[in-house]
Short mmCIF file of C-alpha atoms and ligand atoms in Angstrom, two decimals:
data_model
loop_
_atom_site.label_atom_id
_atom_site.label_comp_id
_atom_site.label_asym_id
_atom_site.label_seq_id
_atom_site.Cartn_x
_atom_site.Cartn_y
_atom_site.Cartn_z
CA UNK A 40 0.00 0.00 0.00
CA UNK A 41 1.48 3.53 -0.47
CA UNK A 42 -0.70 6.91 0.58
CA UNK A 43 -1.59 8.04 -2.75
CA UNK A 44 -5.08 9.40 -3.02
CA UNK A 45 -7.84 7.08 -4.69
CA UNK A 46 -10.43 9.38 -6.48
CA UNK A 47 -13.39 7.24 -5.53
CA UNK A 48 -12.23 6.61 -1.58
CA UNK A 49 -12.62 8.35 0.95
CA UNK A 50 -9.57 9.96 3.13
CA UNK A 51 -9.87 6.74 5.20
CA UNK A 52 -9.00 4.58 2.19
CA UNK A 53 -6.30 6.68 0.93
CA UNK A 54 -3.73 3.90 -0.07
CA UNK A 55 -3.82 1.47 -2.96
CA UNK A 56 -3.89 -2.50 -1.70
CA UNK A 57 -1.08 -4.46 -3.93
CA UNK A 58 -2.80 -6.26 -6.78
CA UNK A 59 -6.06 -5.90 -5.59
CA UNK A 60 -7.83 -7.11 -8.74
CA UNK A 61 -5.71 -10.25 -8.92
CA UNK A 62 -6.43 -10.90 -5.36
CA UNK A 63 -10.13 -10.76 -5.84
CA UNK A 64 -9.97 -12.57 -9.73
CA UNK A 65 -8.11 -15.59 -7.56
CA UNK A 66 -9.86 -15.63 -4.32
CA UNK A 67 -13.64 -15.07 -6.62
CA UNK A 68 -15.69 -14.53 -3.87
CA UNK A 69 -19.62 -16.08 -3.80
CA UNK A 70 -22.61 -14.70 -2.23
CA UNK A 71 -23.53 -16.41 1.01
CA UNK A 72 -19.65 -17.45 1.18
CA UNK A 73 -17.19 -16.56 4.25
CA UNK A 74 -13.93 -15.81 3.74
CA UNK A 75 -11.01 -14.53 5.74
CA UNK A 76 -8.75 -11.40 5.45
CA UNK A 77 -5.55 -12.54 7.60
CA UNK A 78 -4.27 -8.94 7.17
CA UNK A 79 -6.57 -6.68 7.30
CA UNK A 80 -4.55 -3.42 7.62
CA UNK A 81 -6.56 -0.67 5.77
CA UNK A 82 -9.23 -3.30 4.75
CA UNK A 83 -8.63 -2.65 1.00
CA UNK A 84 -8.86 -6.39 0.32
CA UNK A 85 -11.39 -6.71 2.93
CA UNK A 86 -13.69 -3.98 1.30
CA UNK A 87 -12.78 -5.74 -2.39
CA UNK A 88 -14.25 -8.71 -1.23
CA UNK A 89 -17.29 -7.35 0.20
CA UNK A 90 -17.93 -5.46 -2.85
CA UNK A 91 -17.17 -8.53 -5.07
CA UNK A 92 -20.37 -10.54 -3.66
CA UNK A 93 -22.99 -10.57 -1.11
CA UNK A 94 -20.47 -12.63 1.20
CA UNK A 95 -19.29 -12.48 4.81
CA UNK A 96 -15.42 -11.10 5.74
CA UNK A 97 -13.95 -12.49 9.09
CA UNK A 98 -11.08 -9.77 9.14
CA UNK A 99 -8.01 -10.09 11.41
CA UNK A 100 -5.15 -8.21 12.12
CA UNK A 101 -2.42 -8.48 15.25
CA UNK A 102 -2.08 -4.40 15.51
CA UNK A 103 -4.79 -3.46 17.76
CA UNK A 104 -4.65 0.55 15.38
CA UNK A 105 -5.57 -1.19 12.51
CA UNK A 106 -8.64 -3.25 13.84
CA UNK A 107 -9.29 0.47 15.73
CA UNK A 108 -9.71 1.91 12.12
CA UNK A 109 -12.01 -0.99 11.22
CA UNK A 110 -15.08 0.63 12.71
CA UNK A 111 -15.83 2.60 9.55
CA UNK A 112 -16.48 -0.07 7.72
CA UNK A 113 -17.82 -2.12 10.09
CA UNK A 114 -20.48 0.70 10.11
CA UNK A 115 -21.04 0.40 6.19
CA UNK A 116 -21.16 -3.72 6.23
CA UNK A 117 -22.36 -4.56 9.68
CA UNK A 118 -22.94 -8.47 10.35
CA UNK A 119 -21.42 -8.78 6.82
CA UNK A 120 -17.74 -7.93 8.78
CA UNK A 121 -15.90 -9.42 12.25
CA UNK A 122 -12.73 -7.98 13.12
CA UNK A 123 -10.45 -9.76 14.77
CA UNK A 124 -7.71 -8.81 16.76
CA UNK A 125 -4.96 -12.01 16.96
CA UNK A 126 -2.43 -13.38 14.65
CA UNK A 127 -3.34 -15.24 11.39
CA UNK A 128 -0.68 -18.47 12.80
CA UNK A 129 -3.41 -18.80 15.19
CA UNK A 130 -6.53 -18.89 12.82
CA UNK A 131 -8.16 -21.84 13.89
CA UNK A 132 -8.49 -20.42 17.52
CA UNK A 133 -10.04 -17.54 16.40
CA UNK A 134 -12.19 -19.68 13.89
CA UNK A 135 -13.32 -21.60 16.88
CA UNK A 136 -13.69 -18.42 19.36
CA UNK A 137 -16.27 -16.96 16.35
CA UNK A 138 -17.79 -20.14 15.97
CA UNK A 139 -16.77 -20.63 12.30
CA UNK A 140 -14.34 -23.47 12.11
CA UNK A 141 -14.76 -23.79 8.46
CA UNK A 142 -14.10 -21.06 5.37
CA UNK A 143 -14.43 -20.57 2.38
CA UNK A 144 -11.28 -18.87 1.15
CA UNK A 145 -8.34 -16.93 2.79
CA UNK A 146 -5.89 -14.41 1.58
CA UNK A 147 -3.17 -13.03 3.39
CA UNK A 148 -1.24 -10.00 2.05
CA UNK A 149 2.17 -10.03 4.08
CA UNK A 150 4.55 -7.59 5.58
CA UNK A 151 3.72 -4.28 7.39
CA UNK A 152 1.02 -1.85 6.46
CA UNK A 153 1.81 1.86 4.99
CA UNK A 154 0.11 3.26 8.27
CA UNK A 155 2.95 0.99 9.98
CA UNK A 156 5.76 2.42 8.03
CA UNK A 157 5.02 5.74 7.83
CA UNK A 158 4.46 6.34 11.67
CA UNK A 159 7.63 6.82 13.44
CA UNK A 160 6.10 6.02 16.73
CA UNK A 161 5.91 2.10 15.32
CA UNK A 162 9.79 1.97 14.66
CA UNK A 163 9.62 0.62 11.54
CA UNK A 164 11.40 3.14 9.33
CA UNK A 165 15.25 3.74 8.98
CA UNK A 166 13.91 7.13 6.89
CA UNK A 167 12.15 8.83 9.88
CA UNK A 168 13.37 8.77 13.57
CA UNK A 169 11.13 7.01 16.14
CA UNK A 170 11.59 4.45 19.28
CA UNK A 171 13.36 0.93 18.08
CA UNK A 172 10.09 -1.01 18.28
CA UNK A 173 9.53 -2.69 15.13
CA UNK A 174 6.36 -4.79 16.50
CA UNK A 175 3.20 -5.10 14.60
CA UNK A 176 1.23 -6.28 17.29
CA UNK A 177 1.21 -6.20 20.87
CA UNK A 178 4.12 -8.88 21.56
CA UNK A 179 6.84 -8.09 24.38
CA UNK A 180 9.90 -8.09 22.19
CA UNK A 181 11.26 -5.10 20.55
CA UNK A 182 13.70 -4.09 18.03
CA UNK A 183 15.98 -2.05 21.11
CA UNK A 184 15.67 -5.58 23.09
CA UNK A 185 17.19 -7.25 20.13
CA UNK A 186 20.17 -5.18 19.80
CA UNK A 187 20.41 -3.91 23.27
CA UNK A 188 20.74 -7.45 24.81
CA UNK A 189 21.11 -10.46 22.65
CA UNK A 190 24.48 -12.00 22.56
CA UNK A 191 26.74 -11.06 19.35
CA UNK A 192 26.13 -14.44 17.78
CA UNK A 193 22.52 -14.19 17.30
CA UNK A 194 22.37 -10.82 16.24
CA UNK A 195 24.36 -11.87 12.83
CA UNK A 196 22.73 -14.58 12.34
CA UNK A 197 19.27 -12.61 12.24
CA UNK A 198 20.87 -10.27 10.45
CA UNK A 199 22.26 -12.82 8.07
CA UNK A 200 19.15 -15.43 7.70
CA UNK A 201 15.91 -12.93 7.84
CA UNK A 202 17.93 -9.76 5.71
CA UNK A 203 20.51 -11.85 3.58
CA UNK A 204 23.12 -9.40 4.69
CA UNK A 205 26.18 -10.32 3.19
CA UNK A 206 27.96 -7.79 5.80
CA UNK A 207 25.93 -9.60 9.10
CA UNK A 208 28.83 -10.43 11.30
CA UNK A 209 30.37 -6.74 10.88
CA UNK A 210 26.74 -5.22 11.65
CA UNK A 211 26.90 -7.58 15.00
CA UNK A 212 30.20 -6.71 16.32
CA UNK A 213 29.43 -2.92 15.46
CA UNK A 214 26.57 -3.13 17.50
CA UNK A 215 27.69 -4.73 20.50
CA UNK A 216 30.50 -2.03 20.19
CA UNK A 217 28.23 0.26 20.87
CA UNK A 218 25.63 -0.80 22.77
CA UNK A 219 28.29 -1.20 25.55
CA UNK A 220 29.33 2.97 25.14
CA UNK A 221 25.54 3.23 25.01
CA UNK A 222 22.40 1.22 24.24
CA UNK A 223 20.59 1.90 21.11
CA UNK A 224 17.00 3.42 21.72
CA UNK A 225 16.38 5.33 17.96
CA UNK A 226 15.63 3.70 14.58
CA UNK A 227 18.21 7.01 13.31
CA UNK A 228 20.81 5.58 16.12
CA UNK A 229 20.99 1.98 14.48
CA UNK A 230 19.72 2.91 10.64
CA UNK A 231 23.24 5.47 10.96
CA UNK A 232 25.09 2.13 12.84
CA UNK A 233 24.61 -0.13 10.05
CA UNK A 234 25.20 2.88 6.94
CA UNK A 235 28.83 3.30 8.91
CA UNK A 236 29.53 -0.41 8.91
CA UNK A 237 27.57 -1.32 5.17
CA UNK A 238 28.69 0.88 2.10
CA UNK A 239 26.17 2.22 -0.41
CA UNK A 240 24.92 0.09 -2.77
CA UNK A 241 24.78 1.41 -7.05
CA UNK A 242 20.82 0.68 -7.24
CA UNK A 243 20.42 3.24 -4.48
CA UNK A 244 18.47 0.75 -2.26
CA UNK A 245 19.29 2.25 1.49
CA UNK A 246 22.21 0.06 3.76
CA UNK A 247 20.06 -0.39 6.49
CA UNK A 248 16.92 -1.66 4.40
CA UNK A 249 17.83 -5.16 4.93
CA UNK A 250 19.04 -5.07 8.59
CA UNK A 251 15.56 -3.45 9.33
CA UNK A 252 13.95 -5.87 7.35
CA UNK A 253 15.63 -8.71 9.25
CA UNK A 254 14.83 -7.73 13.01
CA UNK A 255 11.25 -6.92 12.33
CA UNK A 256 10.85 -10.56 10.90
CA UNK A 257 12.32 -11.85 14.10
CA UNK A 258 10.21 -9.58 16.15
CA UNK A 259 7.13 -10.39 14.62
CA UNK A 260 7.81 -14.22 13.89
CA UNK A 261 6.84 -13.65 10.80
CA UNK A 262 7.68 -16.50 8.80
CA UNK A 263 6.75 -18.82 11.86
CA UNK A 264 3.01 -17.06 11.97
CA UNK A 265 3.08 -17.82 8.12
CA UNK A 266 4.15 -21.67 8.50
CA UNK A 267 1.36 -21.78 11.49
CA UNK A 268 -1.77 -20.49 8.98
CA UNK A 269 -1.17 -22.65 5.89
CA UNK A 270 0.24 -25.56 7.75
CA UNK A 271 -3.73 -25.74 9.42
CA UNK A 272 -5.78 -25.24 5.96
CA UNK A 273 -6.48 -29.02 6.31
CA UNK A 274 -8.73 -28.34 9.15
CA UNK A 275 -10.45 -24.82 8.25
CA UNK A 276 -10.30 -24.56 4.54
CA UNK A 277 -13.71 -25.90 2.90
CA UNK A 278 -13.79 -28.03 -0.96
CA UNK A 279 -13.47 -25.35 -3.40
CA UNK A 280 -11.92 -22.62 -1.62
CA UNK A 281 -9.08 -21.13 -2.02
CA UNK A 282 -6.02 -19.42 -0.36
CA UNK A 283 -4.35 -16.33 -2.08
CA UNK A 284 -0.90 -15.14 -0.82
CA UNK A 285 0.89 -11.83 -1.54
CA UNK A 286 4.14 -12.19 -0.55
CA UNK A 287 7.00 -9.06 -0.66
CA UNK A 288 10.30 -11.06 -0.39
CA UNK A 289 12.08 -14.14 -1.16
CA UNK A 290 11.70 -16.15 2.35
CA UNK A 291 8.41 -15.59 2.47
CA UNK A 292 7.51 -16.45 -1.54
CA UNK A 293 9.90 -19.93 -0.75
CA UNK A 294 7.37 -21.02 2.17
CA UNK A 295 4.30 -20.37 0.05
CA UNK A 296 6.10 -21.85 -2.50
CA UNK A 297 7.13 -25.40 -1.43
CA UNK A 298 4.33 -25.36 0.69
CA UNK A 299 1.81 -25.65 -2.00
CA UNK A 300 4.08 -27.27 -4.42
CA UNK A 301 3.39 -30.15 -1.49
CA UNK A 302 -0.29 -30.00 -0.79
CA UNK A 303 -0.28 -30.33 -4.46
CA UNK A 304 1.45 -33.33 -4.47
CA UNK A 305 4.28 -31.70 -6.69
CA UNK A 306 6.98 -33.00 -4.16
CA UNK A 307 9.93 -33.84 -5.79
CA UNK A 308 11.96 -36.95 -4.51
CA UNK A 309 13.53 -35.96 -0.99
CA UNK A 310 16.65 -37.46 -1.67
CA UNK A 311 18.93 -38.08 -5.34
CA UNK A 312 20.48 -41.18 -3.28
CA UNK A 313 17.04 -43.02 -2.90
CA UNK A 314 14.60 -44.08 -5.70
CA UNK A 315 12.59 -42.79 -7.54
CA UNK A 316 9.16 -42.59 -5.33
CA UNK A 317 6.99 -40.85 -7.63
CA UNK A 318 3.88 -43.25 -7.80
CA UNK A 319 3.71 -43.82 -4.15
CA UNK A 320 2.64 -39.88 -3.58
CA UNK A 321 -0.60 -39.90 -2.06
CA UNK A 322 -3.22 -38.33 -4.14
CA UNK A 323 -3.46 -34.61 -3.70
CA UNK A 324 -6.53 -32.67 -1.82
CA UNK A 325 -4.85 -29.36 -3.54
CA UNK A 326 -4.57 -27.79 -6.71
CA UNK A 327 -2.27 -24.97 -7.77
CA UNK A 328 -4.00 -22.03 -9.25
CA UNK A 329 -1.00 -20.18 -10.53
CA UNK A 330 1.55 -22.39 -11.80
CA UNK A 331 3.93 -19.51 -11.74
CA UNK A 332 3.93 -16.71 -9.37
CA UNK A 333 1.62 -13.55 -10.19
CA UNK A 334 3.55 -10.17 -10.85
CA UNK A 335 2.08 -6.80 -10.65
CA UNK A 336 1.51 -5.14 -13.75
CA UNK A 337 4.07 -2.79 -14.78
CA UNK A 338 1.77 -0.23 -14.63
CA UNK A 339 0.99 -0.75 -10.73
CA UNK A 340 4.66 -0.89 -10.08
CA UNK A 341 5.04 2.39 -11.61
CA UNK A 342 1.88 4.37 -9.55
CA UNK A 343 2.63 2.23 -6.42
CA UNK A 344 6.40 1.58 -5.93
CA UNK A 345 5.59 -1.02 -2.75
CA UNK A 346 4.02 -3.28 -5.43
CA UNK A 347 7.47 -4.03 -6.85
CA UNK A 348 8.27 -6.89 -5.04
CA UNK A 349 4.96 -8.57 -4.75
CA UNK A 350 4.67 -12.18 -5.84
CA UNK A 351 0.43 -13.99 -5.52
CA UNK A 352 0.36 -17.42 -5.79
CA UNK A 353 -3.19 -19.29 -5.09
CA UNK A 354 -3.56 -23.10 -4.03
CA UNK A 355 -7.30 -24.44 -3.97
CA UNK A 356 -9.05 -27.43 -2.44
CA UNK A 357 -10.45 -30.04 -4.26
CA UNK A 358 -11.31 -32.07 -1.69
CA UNK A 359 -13.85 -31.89 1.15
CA UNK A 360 -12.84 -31.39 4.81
CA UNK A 361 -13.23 -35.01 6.64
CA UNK A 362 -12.02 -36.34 9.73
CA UNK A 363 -8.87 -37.85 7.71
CA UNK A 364 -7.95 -35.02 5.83
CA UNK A 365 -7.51 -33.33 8.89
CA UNK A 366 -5.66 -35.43 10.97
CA UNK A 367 -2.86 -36.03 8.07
C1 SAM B 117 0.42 -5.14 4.05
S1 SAM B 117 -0.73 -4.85 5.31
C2 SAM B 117 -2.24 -5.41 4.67
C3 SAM B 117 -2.93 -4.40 3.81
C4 SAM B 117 -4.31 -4.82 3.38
N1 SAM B 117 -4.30 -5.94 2.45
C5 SAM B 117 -5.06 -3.70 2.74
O1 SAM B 117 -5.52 -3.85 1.61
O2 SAM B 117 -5.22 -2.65 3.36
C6 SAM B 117 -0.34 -6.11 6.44
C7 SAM B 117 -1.14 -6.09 7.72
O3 SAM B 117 -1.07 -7.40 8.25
C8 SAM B 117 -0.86 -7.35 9.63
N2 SAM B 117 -0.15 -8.58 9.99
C9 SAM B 117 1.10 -8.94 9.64
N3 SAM B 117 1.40 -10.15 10.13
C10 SAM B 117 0.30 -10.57 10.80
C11 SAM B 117 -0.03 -11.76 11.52
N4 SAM B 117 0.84 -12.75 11.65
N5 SAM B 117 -1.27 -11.87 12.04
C12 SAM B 117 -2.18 -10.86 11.90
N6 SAM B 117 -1.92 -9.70 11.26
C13 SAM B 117 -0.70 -9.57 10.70
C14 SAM B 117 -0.07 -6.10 9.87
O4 SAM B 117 -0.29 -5.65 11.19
C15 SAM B 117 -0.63 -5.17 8.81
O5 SAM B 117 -1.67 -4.39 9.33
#
């Protein structure tokens, strides 16, 4: 989402969801259908579907601001909306708490929301000073913890497995250099850390982007929370329905990935010491939907720059929910 104006919204809905028409062509919502928005943020997707068809949104989201801003359109939908405040890793909970333990389609669109970024109170931006906080929701961990007291180790390896920061050990020892003059309580006090320790790059992409990138993912669990909701469709996600997934960088797009290529049954052999086991994989409850990832179109990219790194890919059931199925 970015801020720019939509001439039809209102000031509420003043950003542009990523690939909100692909979203709503994959997820092709019914009337009388209910489907989940794991991310509600601004509700863009959440309105989509609502306009789409004469269906019901359960909407979640883990920041208690964005649920907050919810009421508006609450007011315009009524019964047709529930917001939910939780995490989407913990869906079938709050399935079960609404008394819906079955749906018709999900999509989740990941990462932080523009309202997120662009608030310097959350601690999410190395452009604008704020409190290290980096959470999305209302977990106990933040950013300053990270730096300010894990050992040096763990740092780079954050650093190194969530951001793919070539320069991860460097970024650790410079931090623990200075958190013992000092311990780090800006997002300008460690975005400058890491720009002394990580030279500029020639595509102009700021040094700190993927040090940022990499604590808020361990902050937030995100790729954990991800793991959580797809690894329990079996149980909540009815025949025909489908699960659409925007994803915004490379971990994330490999989870959705491989995790649909094996609901699908598309596993290839575990092992190029054993044979081939081909015939023996059990027949699929899953169909992929896009055999290749979904791009934005070039002309979204160029009105909403966020879009650029957006990937959909959309699995669907073709199988009903039973006992069995659930318990695999
Ligand atoms: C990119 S925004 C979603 C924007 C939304 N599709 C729209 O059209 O306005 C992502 C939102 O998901 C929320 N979020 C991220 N991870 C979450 C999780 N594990 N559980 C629940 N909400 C999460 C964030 O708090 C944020 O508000």
């Amino acid at each position: 989402m970015n801020q720019t104006f939509h001439p039809s919204s209102n000031a509420y809905f003043s950003h542009k969801p990523v690939m909100l028409d692909e979203v709503i062509e994959k997820l092709s919502p019914q009337s009388g259908k209910t489907y989940v928005d794991g991310t509600f943020g601004g509700g863009g997707y959440t309105k989509g579907i609502l306009d789409a068809a004469d269906c019901n949104v359960i909407a979640i989201d883990r920041d208690p601001d964005a649920i907050a801003r919810g009421a508006e359109l609450k007011e315009q939908y009524g019964t047709r909306l529930t917001l939910l405040e939780g995490t989407f890793g913990a869906i079938q909970d709050l399935l079960q708490q609404n008394n819906t333990p079955s749906i018709d389609g999900i999509v989740l669109d990941l990462g932080v929301s523009s309202y997120q970024i662009d608030d310097p109170e959350r601690g999410f931006s190395f452009k604008k000073d704020g409190p290290l906080d980096m959470r999305m929701g209302t977990s106990e961990f933040t950013a300053a913890d990270v730096v300010n007291s894990y050992p040096e180790e763990k740092i780079a390896n954050i650093i190194y497995n969530y951001g793919d920061e070539r320069l991860s050990r460097k970024i650790a020892k410079a931090i623990i250099a200075k958190r013992r003059e000092e311990k780090f309580s800006t997002t300008k006090e460690l975005a400058e850390l890491v720009r002394s320790v990580v030279p500029k790059s020639k595509d102009g992409i700021d040094p700190a982007t993927r040090t940022f990138q990499a604590i808020r993912i361990h902050i937030n669990d995100e790729l954990q929370e991800l793991e959580s909701c797809l690894g329990a469709i079996d149980d909540y996600l009815k025949q025909n329905g489908r699960v659409v997934v925007v994803s915004f960088h490379s971990l994330e797009d490999r989870i959705v990935k491989s995790f649909f290529r094996l609901k699908a049954g598309q596993v290839s052999n575990p092992s190029r010491h054993l044979p081939d086991l081909g015939h023996t994989t059990p027949p699929s409850n899953y169909k992929i939907i896009t055999r290749k990832a979904v791009l934005p179109t070039k002309q979204e990219v160029s009105s909403n720059i966020r879009s650029r790194s957006a990937r959909l890919r959309t699995l669907e059931r073709i199988s009903p929910i039973t006992k069995e199925s659930s318990d695999v």
